[in-house]
Amino acid sequence: MRNLLAALFLTTTILGYAQQKTIDQKVDELLQKMTLEEKIGQLNQYTGDNTVTGPLTINANKQQEIKEGKIGSMLNVIGWKYTRQYQELAMQSRLKIPLLFGLDVIHGYKTTFPLPLAEAASWDLNAMELSARIAATEAAASGIHWTFAPMVDISRDPRWGRVMEGAGEDTYLGSRIAYARVKGFQGNKLGDLNSVMACAKHFAAYGAAVGGRDYNSVDMSDRMLWETYLPPFKATVDAGVATFMNSFNDINGIPATANKYIQRDILKGKWNFQGFVVSDWGSIGEMIAHGYCKDGKEAAEKAVLAGSDMDMESNAYRNHLAQLVNENKVPLSIVDEAVKRILRKKFELGLFDDPYKFCSKERQDKALSNPEHTKAAREVAAKSIVLLKNEKNILPLSKETKTIAFIGPMVKPKRINHGFWAIDLKDIDSTYIVSQWEGLQNKVGKKTKLLYAKGCGILDTDKSGFKEAIEVANQADVVILSIGERFDMSGEAKSRSNIHLPGVQEDLIKELQKTGKPIVILINAGRPLIFNWTADNMPTIVYTWWLGSEAGNAIADVLFGDYNPSGKLPMSFPREEGQIPIYYNHFSTGRPSINEDKVYKSAYIDLPNSPKFPFGYGLSYTTFKYGDLKLSKTKISSNETLEVSMTITNTGKFAGEEVVQLYLQDKFGSVVRPIMELKDFQKIKLEAGESKTLTFSIDNEKLSFYNQVLEFKSEPGEFNLMIGSSSADIRLNSTFELIP
Ligand code: GLC
């Protein structure tokens, strides 16, 4: 048997190598036939006109250029019919090299899932992989080969509008999620009809923009870059990500697009990345505005030499690369390497065998009407909801409630629930999106009377709607109030200097509170918001983010207890903007704020250091007891693994899920170490009264960090081990020692 298995393995390996060798051979053979202009065409990407996701600067006859082999990829072409039309033009080119079609399928194609930040609050890696899987299935069935996702930018600044697109502030959680999302998008293998190429973006450290202002500069030590911002990108490489997208920002003075250190030394060198790098929209040409290049020619030269393979929408390669090669400023080998990386993916996708393989009306229609997708969207949305307060146990509501007043600007609109980076499919109307009002209607029985009032707008200061809101509230047994920021107040180019609840919404809450009715507050947003008065004075608050196509049903499932909320915050919620950047895994400082000294400590004189709601926080309708912490050893060496076990018990009356979080503190190091760092977690479902024992493994990698000379290694010494329900709710403590 063993010999048979060995022979099988050997045969598979040889066949696999032969097949891989075949693709490499095909790439080389094709490259030999290509003119320089055709090679440069493969490095050129233009937008279609289905949607615009950046400043339009190019006025080209795209149809003609495709026929001439001057374009290798299009983005923002949506649907099997339109991608087929463009592909037919490419088949008229001399070498018939198929186009790649890319699109921002960030949290769903037609079936829209919660914003990525909301999904991160589920801490459910299977749910996030499923969400990406379904998005890929629908996109691939609609002619798309490539999604510009997952966005894996760590961010500790909720002023930055693009926090909605990522997985929050924590490197460990962000890395696990990045891995899951790539697996979800790419499925079993590229070339499958339900797989798309994923794209790790934005490389790198885009989420650390100064002031939380989009596109702003980033300046940090290489140690911080390696310790905090690069690991999620490395996780995507480990997951086999097909492409990377660079970022708009400069990093320590060098724009990412021309940053050889990150694109060649790290990504293509140390990490041996075999895919290709696409620039972000116009980022090559924007190096002129950066003041880093004096013209498009210099930008093209610096970008391609630094490892940017494909030029999205700046025309720099198309206009200048041939001349740069002819002037020996750019070696032809550099161009060939970029072209080969792109052609390899086109072969892997099977596009040379059948350029139209992803263009099928039947498959698109079937994929976009799959009830399993809708069901999954509802379940993932419910898991993403975070219960912030339920002090008087108003929740879950009874389905027999006689009269419910549903008030607020978010109650009836449909499209807003998709949030930013949703795909507005022109030939599909938005009636399939379940509004929050419809979700309530679907949930309650005929005996329940539903009342509605808008109450106020989101941004305006008009309070004339308050009167009607108070009137319907006074007729109700319970009031649900759905407020927040507008769906397009987070996302790209949506940084806010003030992240308080906008408009007069908090005034409306104060007026409704005077009715004395039980009030459930729903907060819809793509980022942490500041709502201190509401947080201090209202007993029931649910963070509903933007939950996608099934938002209304998911919210109703949670409000009425058909799903017990289990979400945990992936970002710290500040009390005031003045605390930003705010994150749980900060360094101690020499005068920690917990010091006894009333004056000389690292603290504000006007605000506590702590967030309003901490990283990892979220309530349930039930309660959980943590106990019975055991460590396999109290001393371990670097080649040993520490086994940790604990028992968790559901001590309430509802079945529910808990995210058990394991944090470590490396007490002393050759560089200062964070007061705590998430190193593992498990999300576990328990019936009322049920107990389970969980085990965690702490290997040397979890004890390692980047030292001053960027070596990733552990150092002997004492560690605190903490297990809890949030970063600020540690239930079990222990210590162990790493010995030399
Ligand atoms: C945008 C975004 C990027 C997106 C690209 C294509 O500017 O920065 O995330 O994938 O352009 O739409």
mmCIF file of N, CA and C in Angstrom, residues 431-516:
data_model
loop_
_atom_site.group_PDB
_atom_site.id
_atom_site.type_symbol
_atom_site.label_atom_id
_atom_site.label_comp_id
_atom_site.label_asym_id
_atom_site.label_seq_id
_atom_site.Cartn_x
_atom_site.Cartn_y
_atom_site.Cartn_z
ATOM 1 N N THR A 431 -35.202 45.728 -5.424
ATOM 2 C CA THR A 431 -36.313 45.257 -4.568
ATOM 3 C C THR A 431 -35.920 44.024 -3.759
ATOM 4 N N TYR A 432 -34.872 43.317 -4.225
ATOM 5 C CA TYR A 432 -34.501 42.101 -3.489
ATOM 6 C C TYR A 432 -33.837 42.427 -2.156
ATOM 7 N N ILE A 433 -33.413 43.696 -2.002
ATOM 8 C CA ILE A 433 -32.771 44.088 -0.731
ATOM 9 C C ILE A 433 -33.855 44.215 0.342
ATOM 10 N N VAL A 434 -33.693 43.527 1.452
ATOM 11 C CA VAL A 434 -34.706 43.549 2.515
ATOM 12 C C VAL A 434 -34.432 44.730 3.432
ATOM 13 N N SER A 435 -35.291 45.733 3.378
ATOM 14 C CA SER A 435 -35.109 46.918 4.236
ATOM 15 C C SER A 435 -35.338 46.513 5.692
ATOM 16 N N GLN A 436 -34.960 47.392 6.588
ATOM 17 C CA GLN A 436 -35.140 47.090 8.011
ATOM 18 C C GLN A 436 -36.623 47.023 8.358
ATOM 19 N N TRP A 437 -37.389 47.863 7.704
ATOM 20 C CA TRP A 437 -38.854 47.839 7.899
ATOM 21 C C TRP A 437 -39.439 46.507 7.434
ATOM 22 N N GLU A 438 -39.012 46.064 6.245
ATOM 23 C CA GLU A 438 -39.536 44.797 5.710
ATOM 24 C C GLU A 438 -39.104 43.621 6.586
ATOM 25 N N GLY A 439 -37.899 43.716 7.139
ATOM 26 C CA GLY A 439 -37.448 42.636 8.012
ATOM 27 C C GLY A 439 -38.354 42.498 9.221
ATOM 28 N N LEU A 440 -38.783 43.665 9.748
ATOM 29 C CA LEU A 440 -39.681 43.633 10.904
ATOM 30 C C LEU A 440 -41.047 43.078 10.490
ATOM 31 N N GLN A 441 -41.528 43.541 9.353
ATOM 32 C CA GLN A 441 -42.815 43.028 8.843
ATOM 33 C C GLN A 441 -42.771 41.519 8.668
ATOM 34 N N ASN A 442 -41.668 41.023 8.129
ATOM 35 C CA ASN A 442 -41.537 39.572 7.897
ATOM 36 C C ASN A 442 -41.517 38.782 9.204
ATOM 37 N N LYS A 443 -41.130 39.450 10.259
ATOM 38 C CA LYS A 443 -40.892 38.727 11.500
ATOM 39 C C LYS A 443 -42.134 38.636 12.400
ATOM 40 N N VAL A 444 -42.852 39.762 12.497
ATOM 41 C CA VAL A 444 -43.917 39.793 13.514
ATOM 42 C C VAL A 444 -45.222 39.212 12.946
ATOM 43 N N GLY A 445 -46.053 38.778 13.858
ATOM 44 C CA GLY A 445 -47.325 38.177 13.432
ATOM 45 C C GLY A 445 -48.369 39.249 13.113
ATOM 46 N N LYS A 446 -49.506 38.778 12.638
ATOM 47 C CA LYS A 446 -50.600 39.682 12.247
ATOM 48 C C LYS A 446 -51.091 40.502 13.439
ATOM 49 N N LYS A 447 -50.904 39.970 14.631
ATOM 50 C CA LYS A 447 -51.441 40.652 15.822
ATOM 51 C C LYS A 447 -50.616 41.875 16.201
ATOM 52 N N THR A 448 -49.424 41.958 15.651
ATOM 53 C CA THR A 448 -48.558 43.090 16.034
ATOM 54 C C THR A 448 -48.789 44.262 15.088
ATOM 55 N N LYS A 449 -49.014 45.416 15.673
ATOM 56 C CA LYS A 449 -49.216 46.638 14.880
ATOM 57 C C LYS A 449 -47.879 47.361 14.756
ATOM 58 N N LEU A 450 -47.522 47.681 13.528
ATOM 59 C CA LEU A 450 -46.259 48.387 13.300
ATOM 60 C C LEU A 450 -46.543 49.838 12.941
ATOM 61 N N LEU A 451 -45.857 50.744 13.617
ATOM 62 C CA LEU A 451 -45.971 52.178 13.328
ATOM 63 C C LEU A 451 -44.619 52.676 12.841
ATOM 64 N N TYR A 452 -44.635 53.674 11.973
ATOM 65 C CA TYR A 452 -43.389 54.191 11.405
ATOM 66 C C TYR A 452 -43.365 55.718 11.458
ATOM 67 N N ALA A 453 -42.185 56.234 11.715
ATOM 68 C CA ALA A 453 -41.943 57.667 11.538
ATOM 69 C C ALA A 453 -40.465 57.836 11.207
ATOM 70 N N LYS A 454 -40.156 58.746 10.312
ATOM 71 C CA LYS A 454 -38.751 58.934 9.955
ATOM 72 C C LYS A 454 -38.012 59.670 11.069
ATOM 73 N N GLY A 455 -38.705 60.615 11.695
ATOM 74 C CA GLY A 455 -38.116 61.328 12.822
ATOM 75 C C GLY A 455 -37.198 62.441 12.395
ATOM 76 N N CYS A 456 -36.189 62.127 11.609
ATOM 77 C CA CYS A 456 -35.280 63.194 11.144
ATOM 78 C C CYS A 456 -34.440 62.622 10.006
ATOM 79 N N GLY A 457 -33.664 63.496 9.395
ATOM 80 C CA GLY A 457 -32.728 63.054 8.359
ATOM 81 C C GLY A 457 -31.455 62.580 9.030
ATOM 82 N N ILE A 458 -30.412 62.411 8.224
ATOM 83 C CA ILE A 458 -29.139 61.929 8.780
ATOM 84 C C ILE A 458 -28.228 63.113 9.056
ATOM 85 N N LEU A 459 -28.151 64.014 8.068
ATOM 86 C CA LEU A 459 -27.199 65.122 8.183
ATOM 87 C C LEU A 459 -27.874 66.441 8.533
ATOM 88 N N ASP A 460 -29.153 66.579 8.178
ATOM 89 C CA ASP A 460 -29.755 67.913 8.310
ATOM 90 C C ASP A 460 -30.124 68.193 9.772
ATOM 91 N N THR A 461 -30.455 69.429 10.038
ATOM 92 C CA THR A 461 -30.753 69.853 11.418
ATOM 93 C C THR A 461 -32.246 70.077 11.602
ATOM 94 N N ASP A 462 -33.039 69.593 10.678
ATOM 95 C CA ASP A 462 -34.495 69.799 10.723
ATOM 96 C C ASP A 462 -35.114 68.872 11.773
ATOM 97 N N LYS A 463 -35.747 69.470 12.767
ATOM 98 C CA LYS A 463 -36.361 68.676 13.841
ATOM 99 C C LYS A 463 -37.875 68.582 13.708
ATOM 100 N N SER A 464 -38.376 69.005 12.571
ATOM 101 C CA SER A 464 -39.845 69.032 12.438
ATOM 102 C C SER A 464 -40.453 67.633 12.471
ATOM 103 N N GLY A 465 -39.677 66.626 12.211
ATOM 104 C CA GLY A 465 -40.200 65.247 12.234
ATOM 105 C C GLY A 465 -40.271 64.661 13.630
ATOM 106 N N PHE A 466 -39.708 65.370 14.597
ATOM 107 C CA PHE A 466 -39.697 64.828 15.966
ATOM 108 C C PHE A 466 -41.116 64.598 16.484
ATOM 109 N N LYS A 467 -41.995 65.543 16.183
ATOM 110 C CA LYS A 467 -43.357 65.489 16.727
ATOM 111 C C LYS A 467 -44.045 64.174 16.338
ATOM 112 N N GLU A 468 -43.977 63.852 15.069
ATOM 113 C CA GLU A 468 -44.619 62.617 14.591
ATOM 114 C C GLU A 468 -43.958 61.393 15.238
ATOM 115 N N ALA A 469 -42.631 61.466 15.379
ATOM 116 C CA ALA A 469 -41.908 60.342 15.989
ATOM 117 C C ALA A 469 -42.369 60.124 17.425
ATOM 118 N N ILE A 470 -42.523 61.202 18.147
ATOM 119 C CA ILE A 470 -42.965 61.093 19.542
ATOM 120 C C ILE A 470 -44.399 60.568 19.602
ATOM 121 N N GLU A 471 -45.212 61.012 18.664
ATOM 122 C CA GLU A 471 -46.613 60.531 18.631
ATOM 123 C C GLU A 471 -46.672 59.015 18.421
ATOM 124 N N VAL A 472 -45.908 58.506 17.455
ATOM 125 C CA VAL A 472 -45.978 57.045 17.234
ATOM 126 C C VAL A 472 -45.330 56.307 18.391
ATOM 127 N N ALA A 473 -44.302 56.904 18.977
ATOM 128 C CA ALA A 473 -43.658 56.238 20.129
ATOM 129 C C ALA A 473 -44.651 56.104 21.273
ATOM 130 N N ASN A 474 -45.438 57.141 21.501
ATOM 131 C CA ASN A 474 -46.388 57.119 22.613
ATOM 132 C C ASN A 474 -47.476 56.071 22.424
ATOM 133 N N GLN A 475 -47.690 55.650 21.173
ATOM 134 C CA GLN A 475 -48.725 54.624 20.918
ATOM 135 C C GLN A 475 -48.175 53.207 21.020
ATOM 136 N N ALA A 476 -46.847 53.111 21.202
ATOM 137 C CA ALA A 476 -46.200 51.792 21.072
ATOM 138 C C ALA A 476 -45.866 51.182 22.430
ATOM 139 N N ASP A 477 -45.694 49.860 22.409
ATOM 140 C CA ASP A 477 -45.203 49.167 23.609
ATOM 141 C C ASP A 477 -43.682 49.185 23.640
ATOM 142 N N VAL A 478 -43.097 49.216 22.448
ATOM 143 C CA VAL A 478 -41.628 49.294 22.379
ATOM 144 C C VAL A 478 -41.249 50.114 21.143
ATOM 145 N N VAL A 479 -40.156 50.846 21.252
ATOM 146 C CA VAL A 479 -39.671 51.680 20.141
ATOM 147 C C VAL A 479 -38.341 51.125 19.659
ATOM 148 N N ILE A 480 -38.225 50.976 18.338
ATOM 149 C CA ILE A 480 -36.919 50.660 17.735
ATOM 150 C C ILE A 480 -36.513 51.893 16.948
ATOM 151 N N LEU A 481 -35.290 52.365 17.157
ATOM 152 C CA LEU A 481 -34.827 53.591 16.519
ATOM 153 C C LEU A 481 -33.575 53.271 15.717
ATOM 154 N N SER A 482 -33.653 53.461 14.400
ATOM 155 C CA SER A 482 -32.522 53.100 13.544
ATOM 156 C C SER A 482 -31.870 54.354 12.997
ATOM 157 N N ILE A 483 -30.628 54.600 13.436
ATOM 158 C CA ILE A 483 -29.918 55.836 13.107
ATOM 159 C C ILE A 483 -28.489 55.506 12.672
ATOM 160 N N GLY A 484 -27.690 56.544 12.470
ATOM 161 C CA GLY A 484 -26.282 56.297 12.132
ATOM 162 C C GLY A 484 -25.725 57.346 11.199
ATOM 163 N N GLU A 485 -24.649 56.955 10.478
ATOM 164 C CA GLU A 485 -24.102 57.843 9.449
ATOM 165 C C GLU A 485 -24.635 57.357 8.094
ATOM 166 N N ARG A 486 -24.569 58.198 7.093
ATOM 167 C CA ARG A 486 -25.067 57.789 5.775
ATOM 168 C C ARG A 486 -24.184 56.680 5.228
ATOM 169 N N PHE A 487 -24.740 55.801 4.389
ATOM 170 C CA PHE A 487 -23.981 54.628 3.946
ATOM 171 C C PHE A 487 -22.730 55.052 3.182
ATOM 172 N N ASP A 488 -22.793 56.255 2.556
ATOM 173 C CA ASP A 488 -21.622 56.676 1.759
ATOM 174 C C ASP A 488 -20.773 57.681 2.536
ATOM 175 N N MET A 489 -20.877 57.688 3.841
ATOM 176 C CA MET A 489 -19.985 58.512 4.673
ATOM 177 C C MET A 489 -18.793 57.697 5.137
ATOM 178 N N SER A 490 -18.773 56.431 4.758
ATOM 179 C CA SER A 490 -17.555 55.618 4.929
ATOM 180 C C SER A 490 -17.258 54.984 3.577
ATOM 181 N N GLY A 491 -15.998 54.586 3.406
ATOM 182 C CA GLY A 491 -15.597 54.056 2.103
ATOM 183 C C GLY A 491 -14.433 54.871 1.571
ATOM 184 N N GLU A 492 -14.122 54.715 0.284
ATOM 185 C CA GLU A 492 -12.974 55.429 -0.280
ATOM 186 C C GLU A 492 -13.247 56.913 -0.357
ATOM 187 N N ALA A 493 -12.236 57.688 0.007
ATOM 188 C CA ALA A 493 -12.309 59.160 -0.009
ATOM 189 C C ALA A 493 -13.428 59.654 0.901
ATOM 190 N N LYS A 494 -13.677 58.930 1.987
ATOM 191 C CA LYS A 494 -14.769 59.289 2.923
ATOM 192 C C LYS A 494 -14.221 59.418 4.339
ATOM 193 N N SER A 495 -13.066 60.028 4.504
ATOM 194 C CA SER A 495 -12.554 60.248 5.864
ATOM 195 C C SER A 495 -13.376 61.334 6.542
ATOM 196 N N ARG A 496 -13.597 61.200 7.834
ATOM 197 C CA ARG A 496 -14.339 62.198 8.612
ATOM 198 C C ARG A 496 -13.474 62.691 9.748
ATOM 199 N N SER A 497 -13.413 63.986 9.914
ATOM 200 C CA SER A 497 -12.637 64.526 11.041
ATOM 201 C C SER A 497 -13.455 64.384 12.328
ATOM 202 N N ASN A 498 -14.771 64.314 12.166
ATOM 203 C CA ASN A 498 -15.689 64.229 13.299
ATOM 204 C C ASN A 498 -16.527 62.972 13.083
ATOM 205 N N ILE A 499 -16.410 62.005 13.980
ATOM 206 C CA ILE A 499 -17.127 60.742 13.749
ATOM 207 C C ILE A 499 -18.270 60.586 14.752
ATOM 208 N N HIS A 500 -18.792 61.721 15.192
ATOM 209 C CA HIS A 500 -19.990 61.661 16.035
ATOM 210 C C HIS A 500 -21.203 61.328 15.186
ATOM 211 N N LEU A 501 -22.268 60.892 15.837
ATOM 212 C CA LEU A 501 -23.539 60.722 15.145
ATOM 213 C C LEU A 501 -23.877 62.036 14.452
ATOM 214 N N PRO A 502 -24.121 62.047 13.159
ATOM 215 C CA PRO A 502 -24.346 63.328 12.472
ATOM 216 C C PRO A 502 -25.761 63.859 12.684
ATOM 217 N N GLY A 503 -25.932 65.127 12.328
ATOM 218 C CA GLY A 503 -27.259 65.744 12.317
ATOM 219 C C GLY A 503 -27.833 65.905 13.722
ATOM 220 N N VAL A 504 -29.165 65.701 13.807
ATOM 221 C CA VAL A 504 -29.869 65.886 15.092
ATOM 222 C C VAL A 504 -30.382 64.546 15.624
ATOM 223 N N GLN A 505 -29.734 63.469 15.175
ATOM 224 C CA GLN A 505 -30.203 62.145 15.588
ATOM 225 C C GLN A 505 -30.131 61.924 17.082
ATOM 226 N N GLU A 506 -29.053 62.418 17.712
ATOM 227 C CA GLU A 506 -28.962 62.208 19.164
ATOM 228 C C GLU A 506 -30.000 63.070 19.904
ATOM 229 N N ASP A 507 -30.366 64.212 19.310
ATOM 230 C CA ASP A 507 -31.448 65.019 19.901
ATOM 231 C C ASP A 507 -32.770 64.239 19.835
ATOM 232 N N LEU A 508 -32.955 63.541 18.731
ATOM 233 C CA LEU A 508 -34.188 62.733 18.587
ATOM 234 C C LEU A 508 -34.222 61.653 19.668
ATOM 235 N N ILE A 509 -33.077 61.037 19.911
ATOM 236 C CA ILE A 509 -33.022 60.000 20.954
ATOM 237 C C ILE A 509 -33.424 60.601 22.313
ATOM 238 N N LYS A 510 -32.886 61.780 22.590
ATOM 239 C CA LYS A 510 -33.192 62.422 23.877
ATOM 240 C C LYS A 510 -34.681 62.711 24.008
ATOM 241 N N GLU A 511 -35.286 63.145 22.904
ATOM 242 C CA GLU A 511 -36.732 63.439 22.943
ATOM 243 C C GLU A 511 -37.522 62.147 23.125
ATOM 244 N N LEU A 512 -37.123 61.118 22.440
ATOM 245 C CA LEU A 512 -37.862 59.847 22.559
ATOM 246 C C LEU A 512 -37.670 59.228 23.941
ATOM 247 N N GLN A 513 -36.520 59.454 24.523
ATOM 248 C CA GLN A 513 -36.302 58.911 25.869
ATOM 249 C C GLN A 513 -37.331 59.452 26.857
ATOM 250 N N LYS A 514 -37.744 60.707 26.613
ATOM 251 C CA LYS A 514 -38.709 61.354 27.526
ATOM 252 C C LYS A 514 -40.071 60.665 27.509
ATOM 253 N N THR A 515 -40.343 59.878 26.468
ATOM 254 C CA THR A 515 -41.645 59.184 26.433
ATOM 255 C C THR A 515 -41.690 58.062 27.473
ATOM 256 N N GLY A 516 -40.507 57.669 27.937
ATOM 257 C CA GLY A 516 -40.470 56.591 28.935
ATOM 258 C C GLY A 516 -40.678 55.214 28.347
#
